[in-house]
Amino acid sequence: MAIRRLKHTRTHAHACMLQTPLDDFQEELVIRPLHSGDIYASFQFRTVWDADFMGDQKVSHYRLFPKSLGQVITKFSVRELHISFTQGYWRTMQWGQPYLPSPPGAELWVWFQDTVTDVDGTWKELTNVLSGIFCASLNFIDSTNTVQPSASFKPLGIGNVTDHSFLRYATLPREIVCTENLTPWKKLLPCGSKAGLSVLLKSEKLFHSTFHSQAVHVRPVCQDPQCRTTSMELRQTLNVVFDLHTSGQGKREWSLFKMFSRTLTEACPLASSSKVYVDVTDNPQFELSPATPLLTQAVVLGDRRTYSVYDLTQQASFGSSRSLNMLLRWKAADGEMLRPLLHSERYVAGYGLQAGEIHTLIYNHHPYRAFPVLLLSAVPWYLRLYIHTLTVSSKGKDNRPSYIHYQPSKDRERPHLLEMLLQLPPNSVTEVTVEFERALLKWTEYTPDPNHGFYVGSSVISALVPSVVAMDTNSTLDRPLFSSFFPCKEEASYFMRVYTEPLLVNLPTPDFSMPYNVICLTCTVVAVGYGSLYNLLTRTFQVDEPSPGLAKRIANVIRRFRGVPLL
Amino acid sequence: MGLLSDPNRRRALIGMLTRLNAPICMICYMAGVAWFMGLAFEPFTLRTYMSENAMGSTMVEERFPAGERALATGREFAAHKKKTGGMPVDWLVRTMQARGLEVYTQRFSRKLPFPDEDKERYMVKGTNVYGILRAPRAPRTEALVLSAPCSPGNENNQAVGILLGLAQYFRSQIYWAKDIIFLVNEHDLIGMQAWLEGYHHTNTTGMDWSPLQGRGGSIQAALSLELSSDVVTSLDLVLEGLNGQLPNLDLANLFYAFCQKIGVLCTTQGKLPRNDWDTTSGYSHAVQTMMLMVLKQASSRPWGDHGLFLRYHIEAASIKGVNSFRPYKTDATTVGRLLEGMYRKLNNLLERLHQSYFFYLMPSLTRFVSIGYYMPAFGLLALILLLRALDLWVQLSSPPTRTTEDACPPLCPLSAPQPASPGVLSILTPLVISHLTGVALYTLPVLSQELAVEHFPVSETEAVVLTAIAIYTAGLALPHNTHRLLAGEGTEQGWKVLKLVAVLYLAVLLGCTALINFSLVFPERGLLVGVNDPGLTLLFAVFFFQELQETPVTLQEGWMLYLSVISQGILDHALYGSLLYPLAALLVYPCWLLFWNILFWK
């Protein structure tokens, strides 16, 4: 019903195209079979709207673009907004690189327009509003976990803003993502969860996975090649990995139905394009049915991949059964995965509740190319970093960062921010260590479960990684010789972000099980025992004559007057 | 306090304390020992109960089905172990990978300070293999550990089998919220030490290990499994760890709760809980169990592979399968289900185990004595020392030839005339000498082993132990007439001051130790009265321990055991950082030498 109404508005929009700005909606699903036998599905829904949110005219007529987000963008003068909710940790070494990386928990970063005067106030309001929209605890974002990265988070849309005072970045590593976050996210889609690819997004299956990440990205993009005007782009992404052993019963065989317990029957009627891509680069290892004649090649994350494409806007894709349920079946279980060129690992070293050391290991698996990475870590104030102990070493040698941006923390106000530009030598492990001391919190500052520990958000490693395609200078695959002499081929390097594990650190915690008893008893013992003993020890004792009676005193006064010795 | 600030009453009180010193001390001693023995009496102790909410009410179902297959895997492991003559690293890596774990290995090597004759090792080289089951949708912040040792011979193959069986079963479950690390460690505690040091990137004992490649965040709890038979009659829970540390009592409660639920006989110190507390044999059973725990704790060594986890504030225990002649047997599936249940409950934990007690004694698996109940027993014994010190202090500050009563009230030594006050030097010299002897006892045995081996027909281990005993005995002869050289004839005052110092020293030493490891202090003070000698105490403890374990030894065997206990103590210190040997050599022994010195003062 809703769709028919929308269709109607669409024709209506066509009729009065002159005053209504153009908008466009695309949906896409990429399925990548992973070498571990798991399967990775990545949804992207893209809405582009040629509306000028910052113009004088108030934008009030919404069609495909969600009104709730549009109003937020206008009200808070947001230039770019990136928000992600992730449950689980992306296993780079088993799964390779994700299409869209995100850290465990919630991550929010926003570039504001340069017209904003009170950035901190706007940020605070914005997080509260977003918290309402996404049913998440984003209202826990405050000055103690917000940082302003100087180099790691550049705008992804057009516009060359470099003043990072308009950028705010925060993560909430503790945030748990569940259905109450998925429902508002689905509501932002033009077709909701009623038609198109989004029918697959059923929470009982999505949350029966090993990795789940959903995100919303808003950014300005060019409207035309000349880039005279900008459009607003909204990308909603959802990434999910299903496990071979828990969801797949240990069988290397996947189908849309097995993954989502739904099949595809139609495209979203509002979408201008609706496609399903299946990564068939390793095709000899598995077979895909129904086969599709449509193949496309693309260099993704520095690697040349081949995809089978199912175009849902064409009836032919659905076949005779009027539903698309592609099936992937492995023929052989083994096969080497291309080792990810960049990955990292982070942990807390040491024991005891006083000091510790944060180790961040960054691996460069490229056989001969060194490349620079930007490392950003934001550490809460209650871990007091000893920045003089910061050491960076690769292959046993000192590795001096060429750029360091360090902002010390202020107790209860702001976190430590450490950004470094590091050069990773080829085929090496670079280890960044810094010691810290655990602060003793005030007793009201502990969380309700203090013995669980306190979280330190993921570090972010941003890098331009040399492409694998550019790596094999020997390959003359399908290409004329003249095009392959110089190693600098299409996309010699690609941008990548790697998030490390969040850390769980135990702070010295008082025994909250009976604070009242403990406090009372301690105070009593200290006051009575120590106080009086101290009193005794510091006092000098003298034998005092009992005071004379009244008659004797009067007699003494008289005697003093008379000048005779006293009694 | 009015009582003390009034000089008359204070004098009266102190007069009474000095006059009745010996009887009061006697009473304190009897009360202390009686209190301690009362701790094993069931009506005086509390029943164990689960404090942690997250593990209490949420019941879990145990469905582990594959005990037989696990045993088959164990046999396969045994075959590969025999073939490689050690840890079958490749086989383990392959098997764990096939079960869907992330598998890593760690190599380590350690040269012991001197050969360990008990376990026949000197240059230790080995590999730990561990597989991480990544919890779905968890960000690698928390982990649980299940470990089984790869022991020489035919030991513990079934434990590895069950570990791998559980890994396979756990992998297909969706409910894990914490990563689970399945660890097979070689060379028991040395491998475990290497793994833990690698995991936490510390190096406390100078061991060589290769860094770990994969981690699972902060470890919340660990269990170590030891099982050498296909069926067991009972499972024994071992809690005592390094330096007498114990895991949170809730871990023991969890084990007991599941044994009850599944119907497995469970013991601690190898002793079943009994219900007949009102009979003599029931009471002595409880005393034996408790004394075994006290002695094991006092030994300061880890009594299972779990023992080293405790240093890192990881709650850990060992579960040992016992196969005796009882007719009722438990099969591997049941053991697997027990572990599954425990891990599911641990997986439910929201916080680290912290609700229950960390300091306790267990007269049986169902009863416990918390620190609040056992400390008064020590307090009564410590009071004796303080009373003796007070008596000496009063004697010193009010010499017998007192002229006026009021010239110097007691407890004001500054104003007291001290005509024949012994010089500081005469007190300091024995103190320094006895401590130097202690330092010699601590350092020389290991350092001089080569020298000893060259000149005497003994092995390195014997050399170390015999050097230690030699220095120990030599210390008795060394320092006890220095004061004559310094201050001429030994005075009455001199030995009293020295005794006062020694008594206070002992009181402080015991008080501090009791806070860390009660068991180390109490038996020495309480049950071995008069025999204050640390060496003899140890000898006595060895015999007593064997007696309690119902494996009495002859004098000859006891002496050999005594020697090996000394060498093990030194090794424990060097390998795992056990504090007993330095404590005994650097503090207790010098303190005792001071008393020895007093004996020979005149």
mmCIF file of C-alpha atoms in Angstrom, chain A residues 231-380:
data_model
loop_
_atom_site.group_PDB
_atom_site.id
_atom_site.type_symbol
_atom_site.label_atom_id
_atom_site.label_comp_id
_atom_site.label_asym_id
_atom_site.label_seq_id
_atom_site.Cartn_x
_atom_site.Cartn_y
_atom_site.Cartn_z
ATOM 1 C CA SER A 231 24.087 17.193 -3.643
ATOM 2 C CA MET A 232 23.639 15.490 -0.322
ATOM 3 C CA GLU A 233 24.441 11.809 -0.333
ATOM 4 C CA LEU A 234 23.100 9.436 2.274
ATOM 5 C CA ARG A 235 24.655 6.016 2.369
ATOM 6 C CA GLN A 236 23.234 3.410 4.665
ATOM 7 C CA THR A 237 25.404 0.377 4.950
ATOM 8 C CA LEU A 238 25.031 -2.898 6.738
ATOM 9 C CA ASN A 239 27.717 -5.528 6.940
ATOM 10 C CA VAL A 240 27.233 -8.946 8.338
ATOM 11 C CA VAL A 241 29.353 -12.096 8.526
ATOM 12 C CA PHE A 242 27.781 -15.487 9.045
ATOM 13 C CA ASP A 243 29.856 -18.121 10.721
ATOM 14 C CA LEU A 244 30.561 -21.483 9.148
ATOM 15 C CA HIS A 245 30.183 -23.429 12.374
ATOM 16 C CA THR A 246 27.371 -21.677 14.201
ATOM 17 C CA SER A 247 25.133 -20.538 11.329
ATOM 18 C CA GLY A 248 26.270 -22.895 8.597
ATOM 19 C CA GLN A 249 26.321 -26.153 10.603
ATOM 20 C CA GLY A 250 29.900 -26.637 9.483
ATOM 21 C CA LYS A 251 28.904 -27.158 5.829
ATOM 22 C CA ARG A 252 30.598 -25.013 3.243
ATOM 23 C CA GLU A 253 27.407 -24.216 1.461
ATOM 24 C CA TRP A 254 25.560 -20.961 1.607
ATOM 25 C CA SER A 255 22.365 -19.645 0.120
ATOM 26 C CA LEU A 256 20.423 -16.453 0.578
ATOM 27 C CA PHE A 257 17.797 -18.429 2.416
ATOM 28 C CA LYS A 258 20.306 -20.026 4.753
ATOM 29 C CA MET A 259 21.775 -16.643 5.542
ATOM 30 C CA PHE A 260 18.686 -14.491 5.885
ATOM 31 C CA SER A 261 15.812 -17.018 5.906
ATOM 32 C CA ARG A 262 14.318 -14.991 3.036
ATOM 33 C CA THR A 263 14.757 -14.931 -0.722
ATOM 34 C CA LEU A 264 14.596 -11.970 -3.079
ATOM 35 C CA THR A 265 11.453 -11.519 -5.134
ATOM 36 C CA GLU A 266 11.606 -7.950 -6.364
ATOM 37 C CA ALA A 267 13.634 -4.780 -6.354
ATOM 38 C CA CYS A 268 12.574 -1.788 -4.369
ATOM 39 C CA PRO A 269 10.219 -0.006 -6.780
ATOM 40 C CA LEU A 270 11.703 3.336 -5.821
ATOM 41 C CA ALA A 271 15.234 2.292 -6.650
ATOM 42 C CA SER A 272 16.848 3.340 -9.877
ATOM 43 C CA SER A 273 19.218 0.431 -9.582
ATOM 44 C CA SER A 274 19.076 -2.707 -7.515
ATOM 45 C CA LYS A 275 21.863 -5.216 -7.832
ATOM 46 C CA VAL A 276 23.366 -8.200 -6.107
ATOM 47 C CA TYR A 277 27.073 -8.830 -6.614
ATOM 48 C CA VAL A 278 28.753 -12.086 -5.755
ATOM 49 C CA ASP A 279 32.516 -12.189 -5.568
ATOM 50 C CA VAL A 280 33.488 -15.081 -7.844
ATOM 51 C CA THR A 281 37.205 -14.368 -8.125
ATOM 52 C CA ASP A 282 38.015 -17.696 -6.504
ATOM 53 C CA ASN A 283 35.463 -19.424 -8.696
ATOM 54 C CA PRO A 284 37.202 -22.753 -9.260
ATOM 55 C CA GLN A 285 36.783 -23.381 -5.559
ATOM 56 C CA PHE A 286 33.047 -23.017 -5.495
ATOM 57 C CA GLU A 287 30.087 -23.028 -7.796
ATOM 58 C CA LEU A 288 27.354 -20.470 -7.935
ATOM 59 C CA SER A 289 23.804 -21.187 -8.988
ATOM 60 C CA PRO A 290 21.778 -19.835 -10.682
ATOM 61 C CA ALA A 291 24.613 -18.748 -12.931
ATOM 62 C CA THR A 292 24.445 -15.278 -14.358
ATOM 63 C CA PRO A 293 25.987 -14.165 -17.616
ATOM 64 C CA LEU A 294 26.703 -10.729 -16.239
ATOM 65 C CA LEU A 295 30.234 -10.377 -14.931
ATOM 66 C CA THR A 296 32.023 -7.248 -13.896
ATOM 67 C CA GLN A 297 35.590 -6.593 -12.869
ATOM 68 C CA ALA A 298 36.708 -4.013 -10.420
ATOM 69 C CA VAL A 299 39.775 -3.206 -8.397
ATOM 70 C CA VAL A 300 38.538 -3.358 -4.852
ATOM 71 C CA LEU A 301 40.872 -2.716 -1.934
ATOM 72 C CA GLY A 302 43.835 -2.980 -4.223
ATOM 73 C CA ASP A 303 42.899 -6.371 -5.583
ATOM 74 C CA ARG A 304 41.302 -7.156 -8.944
ATOM 75 C CA ARG A 305 38.052 -8.951 -8.273
ATOM 76 C CA THR A 306 35.417 -10.467 -10.512
ATOM 77 C CA TYR A 307 31.776 -10.272 -9.615
ATOM 78 C CA SER A 308 28.663 -11.981 -10.882
ATOM 79 C CA VAL A 309 25.900 -9.439 -11.086
ATOM 80 C CA TYR A 310 22.183 -10.049 -10.615
ATOM 81 C CA ASP A 311 20.122 -7.102 -11.699
ATOM 82 C CA LEU A 312 16.922 -7.185 -9.712
ATOM 83 C CA THR A 313 15.189 -4.639 -11.913
ATOM 84 C CA GLN A 314 15.143 -7.269 -14.665
ATOM 85 C CA GLN A 315 12.608 -10.009 -14.315
ATOM 86 C CA ALA A 316 15.029 -12.501 -15.856
ATOM 87 C CA SER A 317 17.113 -12.529 -12.719
ATOM 88 C CA PHE A 318 14.357 -14.179 -10.762
ATOM 89 C CA GLY A 319 13.943 -17.083 -13.168
ATOM 90 C CA SER A 320 10.913 -19.249 -13.375
ATOM 91 C CA SER A 321 10.431 -19.595 -9.629
ATOM 92 C CA ARG A 322 10.012 -15.815 -9.304
ATOM 93 C CA SER A 323 12.450 -15.711 -6.461
ATOM 94 C CA LEU A 324 16.187 -15.357 -6.364
ATOM 95 C CA ASN A 325 18.008 -17.632 -3.944
ATOM 96 C CA MET A 326 21.563 -17.976 -5.107
ATOM 97 C CA LEU A 327 23.521 -20.928 -3.803
ATOM 98 C CA LEU A 328 27.251 -21.094 -3.252
ATOM 99 C CA ARG A 329 28.778 -24.481 -2.823
ATOM 100 C CA TRP A 330 32.464 -25.109 -2.213
ATOM 101 C CA LYS A 331 34.176 -27.862 -4.119
ATOM 102 C CA ALA A 332 37.448 -27.725 -2.206
ATOM 103 C CA ALA A 333 37.939 -26.448 1.281
ATOM 104 C CA ASP A 334 41.486 -25.215 1.057
ATOM 105 C CA GLY A 335 43.059 -22.365 -0.813
ATOM 106 C CA GLU A 336 45.294 -19.619 0.364
ATOM 107 C CA MET A 337 43.841 -16.266 1.173
ATOM 108 C CA LEU A 338 45.713 -13.215 0.068
ATOM 109 C CA ARG A 339 47.309 -12.047 3.261
ATOM 110 C CA PRO A 340 46.059 -8.595 4.259
ATOM 111 C CA LEU A 341 48.878 -6.126 3.833
ATOM 112 C CA LEU A 342 48.049 -4.166 6.935
ATOM 113 C CA HIS A 343 46.696 -5.403 10.176
ATOM 114 C CA SER A 344 47.141 -4.605 13.804
ATOM 115 C CA GLU A 345 46.752 -5.858 17.300
ATOM 116 C CA ARG A 346 46.578 -4.119 20.625
ATOM 117 C CA TYR A 347 46.745 -5.318 24.209
ATOM 118 C CA VAL A 348 47.473 -4.243 27.741
ATOM 119 C CA ALA A 349 50.666 -5.627 29.218
ATOM 120 C CA GLY A 350 51.671 -6.005 32.823
ATOM 121 C CA TYR A 351 49.823 -7.046 35.898
ATOM 122 C CA GLY A 352 48.633 -5.488 39.102
ATOM 123 C CA LEU A 353 46.388 -2.520 39.488
ATOM 124 C CA GLN A 354 48.895 0.275 39.525
ATOM 125 C CA ALA A 355 50.653 0.557 36.208
ATOM 126 C CA GLY A 356 50.463 -1.028 32.820
ATOM 127 C CA GLU A 357 51.569 -0.663 29.249
ATOM 128 C CA ILE A 358 49.555 -0.369 26.066
ATOM 129 C CA HIS A 359 51.131 -2.221 23.167
ATOM 130 C CA THR A 360 49.986 -1.544 19.635
ATOM 131 C CA LEU A 361 51.441 -3.797 16.968
ATOM 132 C CA ILE A 362 51.086 -2.757 13.346
ATOM 133 C CA TYR A 363 51.966 -5.368 10.735
ATOM 134 C CA ASN A 364 53.071 -4.481 7.255
ATOM 135 C CA HIS A 365 52.972 -7.686 5.222
ATOM 136 C CA HIS A 366 54.021 -6.063 1.974
ATOM 137 C CA PRO A 367 57.130 -7.872 0.796
ATOM 138 C CA TYR A 368 59.066 -4.836 -0.407
ATOM 139 C CA ARG A 369 57.155 -1.583 -0.039
ATOM 140 C CA ALA A 370 57.235 0.662 2.981
ATOM 141 C CA PHE A 371 54.266 2.900 3.478
ATOM 142 C CA PRO A 372 53.185 5.511 6.004
ATOM 143 C CA VAL A 373 50.237 5.115 8.350
ATOM 144 C CA LEU A 374 48.482 7.494 10.666
ATOM 145 C CA LEU A 375 47.836 6.078 14.093
ATOM 146 C CA LEU A 376 45.230 7.690 16.268
ATOM 147 C CA SER A 377 44.527 6.632 19.795
ATOM 148 C CA ALA A 378 42.219 8.335 22.211
ATOM 149 C CA VAL A 379 42.727 7.083 25.756
ATOM 150 C CA PRO A 380 40.393 8.061 28.603
#
